[in-house]
Amino acid sequence: MAVDLKTADELKKMRVAGRLAAEVLEMIEPYVVAGITTEELNQICHDYMVDIQKVIPAPLNYHGFPKSICTSVNQVICHGIPSEKKVLKNGDIVNLDITVIKDGYFGDTSKMFGIGDVPYHAQRLMETTRIALSKAIEIIKPGTRLGDIGHVIQQYAESNHYSVVREYCGHGIGTEFHTDPQILHFGRPDTGMVLKEGMTFTIEPMLNAGKPHTKLKKDGWTVETRDGRLSAQWEHTLAVTADGVEVLTARNEENF
Ligand code: MF3
Ligand code: CO
Ligand code: CO
């Protein structure tokens, strides 16, 4: 499995794409409220990306995906399809996953939003998943191994009595959406590929309140928990630097 290392020039373009993807999540925040449909969120993001940012929404037509963003509500783990029939309601949790292409380079990031008064157990699931991602990011530097990343996430998730989704993973990213290596969100320390300066990939853990098992809906895209319980996901695009990591999709609200 060949993993390409980005040059300084390529990293510059990855930085631009990553920042633009993050800015879509910052832009959409005030709209993510009770009463809006996931299709309306898709349309607002699409118009912002195409008309203002001059980027290509990567999901649109990707292997036939019909929309410009993914919207995954409550028991939906990932790849939820925006729909005019899906109205967000008080207490829902939703992941918005944004991927842009700018100047040939991809930036991929997602975060959770709570709608109105979210029950404590759902807040805690979202927050634990966010922290699992940040703990994984913290250990990244040349020499860290992929098993170390998986282990940190699995350890933190399971110590909080959540399960880690196995069938979907993070991925290398650059001039293509999904490349090697696969970034598993579970694993054993000191195993797997050794990270090198210039690698770019996503980490995007999905944690379930119940069992880890997934079910693909008949639309061919929407992935749900088999037991119908809640799921949460956060995602960043990262670059391994000489002595650590750069979060290419960091938002202003974060302090990486
Ligand atoms: N953005 C997703 C990821 O994190 C992939 C979405 S593919 C789509 O890898 F076709 F569903 F949009
Ligand atoms: Co991704
Ligand atoms: Co994504």
GROMACS .gro file of C-alpha atoms and ligand atoms in nm:
model
  270
    1MET     CA    1   0.000   0.000   0.000
    2ALA     CA    2   0.161   0.320  -0.121
    3VAL     CA    3   0.098   0.630   0.088
    4ASP     CA    4   0.203   0.955  -0.072
    5LEU     CA    5   0.382   1.225   0.122
    6LYS     CA    6   0.278   1.581   0.044
    7THR     CA    7   0.531   1.846  -0.050
    8ALA     CA    8   0.520   2.192   0.110
    9ASP     CA    9   0.342   2.318  -0.201
   10GLU     CA   10   0.076   2.047  -0.187
   11LEU     CA   11   0.028   2.110   0.185
   12LYS     CA   12  -0.043   2.474   0.110
   13LYS     CA   13  -0.332   2.366  -0.112
   14MET     CA   14  -0.453   2.112   0.146
   15ARG     CA   15  -0.452   2.394   0.403
   16VAL     CA   16  -0.673   2.610   0.181
   17ALA     CA   17  -0.919   2.326   0.113
   18GLY     CA   18  -0.929   2.231   0.481
   19ARG     CA   19  -0.996   2.587   0.591
   20LEU     CA   20  -1.278   2.624   0.339
   21ALA     CA   21  -1.445   2.303   0.460
   22ALA     CA   22  -1.420   2.429   0.820
   23GLU     CA   23  -1.572   2.761   0.717
   24VAL     CA   24  -1.882   2.584   0.581
   25LEU     CA   25  -1.942   2.435   0.928
   26GLU     CA   26  -1.893   2.780   1.083
   27MET     CA   27  -2.130   2.942   0.832
   28ILE     CA   28  -2.412   2.687   0.875
   29GLU     CA   29  -2.422   2.689   1.256
   30PRO     CA   30  -2.695   2.955   1.306
   31TYR     CA   31  -2.925   2.768   1.065
   32VAL     CA   32  -2.909   2.437   1.249
   33VAL     CA   33  -3.227   2.485   1.455
   34ALA     CA   34  -3.563   2.316   1.508
   35GLY     CA   35  -3.794   2.339   1.207
   36ILE     CA   36  -3.532   2.342   0.931
   37THR     CA   37  -3.510   2.046   0.694
   38THR     CA   38  -3.185   1.868   0.616
   39GLU     CA   39  -3.246   1.953   0.248
   40GLU     CA   40  -3.254   2.324   0.337
   41LEU     CA   41  -2.921   2.285   0.517
   42ASN     CA   42  -2.786   2.106   0.207
   43GLN     CA   43  -2.904   2.389  -0.019
   44ILE     CA   44  -2.754   2.664   0.196
   45CYS     CA   45  -2.420   2.482   0.212
   46HIS     CA   46  -2.427   2.403  -0.160
   47ASP     CA   47  -2.490   2.765  -0.258
   48TYR     CA   48  -2.221   2.892  -0.018
   49MET     CA   49  -1.965   2.643  -0.151
   50VAL     CA   50  -2.040   2.697  -0.520
   51ASP     CA   51  -2.126   3.068  -0.533
   52ILE     CA   52  -1.911   3.218  -0.257
   53GLN     CA   53  -1.621   2.982  -0.195
   54LYS     CA   54  -1.594   2.865  -0.557
   55VAL     CA   55  -1.532   2.509  -0.444
   56ILE     CA   56  -1.677   2.179  -0.565
   57PRO     CA   57  -1.897   1.996  -0.310
   58ALA     CA   58  -1.721   1.659  -0.319
   59PRO     CA   59  -2.015   1.435  -0.214
   60LEU     CA   60  -2.239   1.547  -0.505
   61ASN     CA   61  -2.245   1.258  -0.755
   62TYR     CA   62  -1.966   1.078  -0.566
   63HIS     CA   63  -2.042   0.714  -0.654
   64GLY     CA   64  -2.394   0.841  -0.716
   65PHE     CA   65  -2.449   1.026  -0.386
   66PRO     CA   66  -2.729   1.272  -0.471
   67LYS     CA   67  -2.652   1.572  -0.244
   68SER     CA   68  -2.371   1.815  -0.156
   69ILE     CA   69  -2.334   1.734   0.216
   70CYS     CA   70  -2.415   1.444   0.448
   71THR     CA   71  -2.672   1.497   0.726
   72SER     CA   72  -2.688   1.219   0.984
   73VAL     CA   73  -2.960   1.256   1.247
   74ASN     CA   74  -2.988   1.064   1.578
   75GLN     CA   75  -2.950   0.689   1.506
   76VAL     CA   76  -2.792   0.761   1.165
   77ILE     CA   77  -2.420   0.688   1.192
   78CYS     CA   78  -2.300   0.848   0.867
   79HIS     CA   79  -2.383   0.924   0.500
   80GLY     CA   80  -2.735   1.048   0.575
   81ILE     CA   81  -2.896   1.195   0.262
   82PRO     CA   82  -3.047   1.544   0.301
   83SER     CA   83  -3.424   1.535   0.251
   84GLU     CA   84  -3.707   1.787   0.246
   85LYS     CA   85  -3.902   1.535   0.456
   86LYS     CA   86  -3.648   1.535   0.742
   87VAL     CA   87  -3.736   1.824   0.973
   88LEU     CA   88  -3.500   1.878   1.267
   89LYS     CA   89  -3.682   1.882   1.600
   90ASN     CA   90  -3.604   1.981   1.957
   91GLY     CA   91  -3.371   1.727   2.119
   92ASP     CA   92  -3.226   1.586   1.795
   93ILE     CA   93  -2.853   1.550   1.738
   94VAL     CA   94  -2.716   1.585   1.384
   95ASN     CA   95  -2.380   1.543   1.216
   96LEU     CA   96  -2.305   1.765   0.918
   97ASP     CA   97  -2.020   1.629   0.705
   98ILE     CA   98  -1.864   1.871   0.458
   99THR     CA   99  -1.610   1.786   0.190
  100VAL     CA  100  -1.486   2.048  -0.057
  101ILE     CA  101  -1.249   2.032  -0.353
  102LYS     CA  102  -1.041   2.346  -0.412
  103ASP     CA  103  -0.767   2.364  -0.674
  104GLY     CA  104  -0.782   1.983  -0.700
  105TYR     CA  105  -0.735   1.919  -0.327
  106PHE     CA  106  -0.990   1.782  -0.077
  107GLY     CA  107  -1.080   1.903   0.273
  108ASP     CA  108  -1.314   1.678   0.477
  109THR     CA  109  -1.461   1.760   0.818
  110SER     CA  110  -1.771   1.705   1.028
  111LYS     CA  111  -1.919   1.803   1.362
  112MET     CA  112  -2.224   1.738   1.576
  113PHE     CA  113  -2.496   1.993   1.647
  114GLY     CA  114  -2.763   1.965   1.917
  115ILE     CA  115  -3.112   2.100   1.842
  116GLY     CA  116  -3.260   2.297   2.134
  117ASP     CA  117  -3.274   2.106   2.462
  118VAL     CA  118  -3.071   1.793   2.405
  119PRO     CA  119  -3.100   1.520   2.673
  120TYR     CA  120  -2.791   1.482   2.888
  121HIS     CA  121  -2.716   1.131   2.757
  122ALA     CA  122  -2.707   1.260   2.398
  123GLN     CA  123  -2.488   1.560   2.496
  124ARG     CA  124  -2.251   1.321   2.667
  125LEU     CA  125  -2.228   1.096   2.358
  126MET     CA  126  -2.149   1.393   2.135
  127GLU     CA  127  -1.890   1.531   2.376
  128THR     CA  128  -1.721   1.196   2.436
  129THR     CA  129  -1.687   1.147   2.060
  130ARG     CA  130  -1.539   1.497   2.017
  131ILE     CA  131  -1.286   1.427   2.292
  132ALA     CA  132  -1.199   1.085   2.147
  133LEU     CA  133  -1.103   1.258   1.821
  134SER     CA  134  -0.899   1.525   1.999
  135LYS     CA  135  -0.715   1.263   2.207
  136ALA     CA  136  -0.620   1.082   1.886
  137ILE     CA  137  -0.502   1.407   1.728
  138GLU     CA  138  -0.286   1.483   2.032
  139ILE     CA  139  -0.066   1.174   1.984
  140ILE     CA  140   0.005   1.230   1.614
  141LYS     CA  141   0.366   1.291   1.514
  142PRO     CA  142   0.622   1.107   1.303
  143GLY     CA  143   0.668   0.764   1.461
  144THR     CA  144   0.314   0.727   1.594
  145ARG     CA  145   0.153   0.410   1.457
  146LEU     CA  146  -0.199   0.366   1.320
  147GLY     CA  147  -0.277   0.114   1.595
  148ASP     CA  148  -0.195   0.383   1.852
  149ILE     CA  149  -0.462   0.610   1.702
  150GLY     CA  150  -0.724   0.334   1.702
  151HIS     CA  151  -0.632   0.234   2.054
  152VAL     CA  152  -0.669   0.584   2.200
  153ILE     CA  153  -1.016   0.620   2.048
  154GLN     CA  154  -1.136   0.272   2.144
  155GLN     CA  155  -0.998   0.301   2.497
  156TYR     CA  156  -1.165   0.636   2.561
  157ALA     CA  157  -1.497   0.531   2.401
  158GLU     CA  158  -1.523   0.199   2.583
  159SER     CA  159  -1.417   0.344   2.919
  160ASN     CA  160  -1.720   0.572   2.876
  161HIS     CA  161  -1.942   0.269   2.796
  162TYR     CA  162  -1.983   0.353   2.428
  163SER     CA  163  -1.901   0.128   2.131
  164VAL     CA  164  -1.689   0.209   1.826
  165VAL     CA  165  -1.824   0.151   1.474
  166ARG     CA  166  -1.596  -0.096   1.290
  167GLU     CA  167  -1.725  -0.095   0.931
  168TYR     CA  168  -1.638   0.267   0.848
  169CYS     CA  169  -1.306   0.439   0.899
  170GLY     CA  170  -1.090   0.743   0.831
  171HIS     CA  171  -0.881   0.761   0.515
  172GLY     CA  172  -0.589   0.913   0.334
  173ILE     CA  173  -0.690   1.228   0.145
  174GLY     CA  174  -0.528   1.467  -0.104
  175THR     CA  175  -0.613   1.495  -0.472
  176GLU     CA  176  -0.858   1.209  -0.413
  177PHE     CA  177  -1.140   1.175  -0.158
  178HIS     CA  178  -1.050   0.836  -0.013
  179THR     CA  179  -0.703   0.682  -0.040
  180ASP     CA  180  -0.478   0.456   0.164
  181PRO     CA  181  -0.417   0.426   0.448
  182GLN     CA  182  -0.741   0.325   0.619
  183ILE     CA  183  -0.757   0.485   0.962
  184LEU     CA  184  -0.936   0.241   1.194
  185HIS     CA  185  -1.091   0.382   1.510
  186PHE     CA  186  -0.997   0.076   1.715
  187GLY     CA  187  -0.673  -0.114   1.753
  188ARG     CA  188  -0.370  -0.213   1.955
  189PRO     CA  189  -0.079   0.011   2.052
  190ASP     CA  190   0.250  -0.032   1.866
  191THR     CA  191   0.089  -0.197   1.563
  192GLY     CA  192   0.025  -0.087   1.207
  193MET     CA  193   0.177   0.170   0.974
  194VAL     CA  194   0.424   0.421   1.115
  195LEU     CA  195   0.333   0.786   1.047
  196LYS     CA  196   0.574   1.004   0.850
  197GLU     CA  197   0.598   1.378   0.792
  198GLY     CA  198   0.382   1.479   0.494
  199MET     CA  199   0.107   1.219   0.537
  200THR     CA  200  -0.246   1.361   0.519
  201PHE     CA  201  -0.550   1.169   0.638
  202THR     CA  202  -0.878   1.200   0.823
  203ILE     CA  203  -0.979   1.067   1.162
  204GLU     CA  204  -1.357   1.042   1.197
  205PRO     CA  205  -1.465   0.824   1.489
  206MET     CA  206  -1.826   0.708   1.511
  207LEU     CA  207  -1.937   0.616   1.863
  208ASN     CA  208  -2.265   0.440   1.942
  209ALA     CA  209  -2.464   0.459   2.264
  210GLY     CA  210  -2.552   0.091   2.222
  211LYS     CA  211  -2.398  -0.189   2.016
  212PRO     CA  212  -2.144  -0.114   1.740
  213HIS     CA  213  -2.337  -0.289   1.462
  214THR     CA  214  -2.455  -0.102   1.154
  215LYS     CA  215  -2.735  -0.139   0.902
  216LEU     CA  216  -2.740   0.009   0.550
  217LYS     CA  217  -3.078   0.151   0.452
  218LYS     CA  218  -3.246   0.064   0.122
  219ASP     CA  219  -3.142   0.400  -0.024
  220GLY     CA  220  -2.795   0.245  -0.048
  221TRP     CA  221  -2.627   0.523   0.154
  222THR     CA  222  -2.776   0.590   0.497
  223VAL     CA  223  -2.593   0.393   0.766
  224GLU     CA  224  -2.785   0.346   1.091
  225THR     CA  225  -2.724   0.172   1.421
  226ARG     CA  226  -2.876  -0.176   1.407
  227ASP     CA  227  -3.023  -0.133   1.756
  228GLY     CA  228  -3.171   0.209   1.675
  229ARG     CA  229  -2.978   0.386   1.950
  230LEU     CA  230  -2.792   0.716   1.904
  231SER     CA  231  -2.460   0.760   1.722
  232ALA     CA  232  -2.219   1.054   1.702
  233GLN     CA  233  -1.923   1.143   1.477
  234TRP     CA  234  -1.662   1.419   1.445
  235GLU     CA  235  -1.402   1.444   1.169
  236HIS     CA  236  -1.087   1.638   1.090
  237THR     CA  237  -0.838   1.635   0.804
  238LEU     CA  238  -0.482   1.626   0.940
  239ALA     CA  239  -0.123   1.660   0.819
  240VAL     CA  240   0.172   1.500   0.996
  241THR     CA  241   0.441   1.767   1.047
  242ALA     CA  242   0.810   1.736   1.141
  243ASP     CA  243   0.730   1.733   1.512
  244GLY     CA  244   0.354   1.685   1.543
  245VAL     CA  245   0.032   1.748   1.358
  246GLU     CA  246  -0.152   2.027   1.181
  247VAL     CA  247  -0.532   2.022   1.193
  248LEU     CA  248  -0.613   2.139   0.841
  249THR     CA  249  -0.987   2.170   0.911
  250ALA     CA  250  -0.967   2.347   1.251
  251ARG     CA  251  -1.252   2.588   1.323
  252ASN     CA  252  -1.211   2.919   1.508
  253GLU     CA  253  -1.397   2.774   1.810
  254GLU     CA  254  -1.121   2.514   1.851
  255ASN     CA  255  -0.770   2.556   1.989
  256PHE     CA  256  -0.540   2.304   1.827
  257MF3     N1  257  -1.740   1.277   0.395
  257MF3     C1  258  -1.748   1.135   0.411
  257MF3     C2  259  -1.617   1.092   0.473
  257MF3     O1  260  -1.587   1.142   0.576
  257MF3     C3  261  -1.774   1.063   0.284
  257MF3     C4  262  -1.907   1.094   0.226
  257MF3     S1  263  -1.923   1.007   0.081
  257MF3     C5  264  -2.078   1.048   0.032
  257MF3     O2  265  -1.539   1.019   0.421
  257MF3     F1  266  -2.088   1.005  -0.087
  257MF3     F2  267  -2.163   0.993   0.117
  257MF3     F3  268  -2.090   1.177   0.038
  258CO      CO  269  -1.377   1.143   0.563
  259CO      CO  270  -1.641   1.345   0.590
   0.00000   0.00000   0.00000
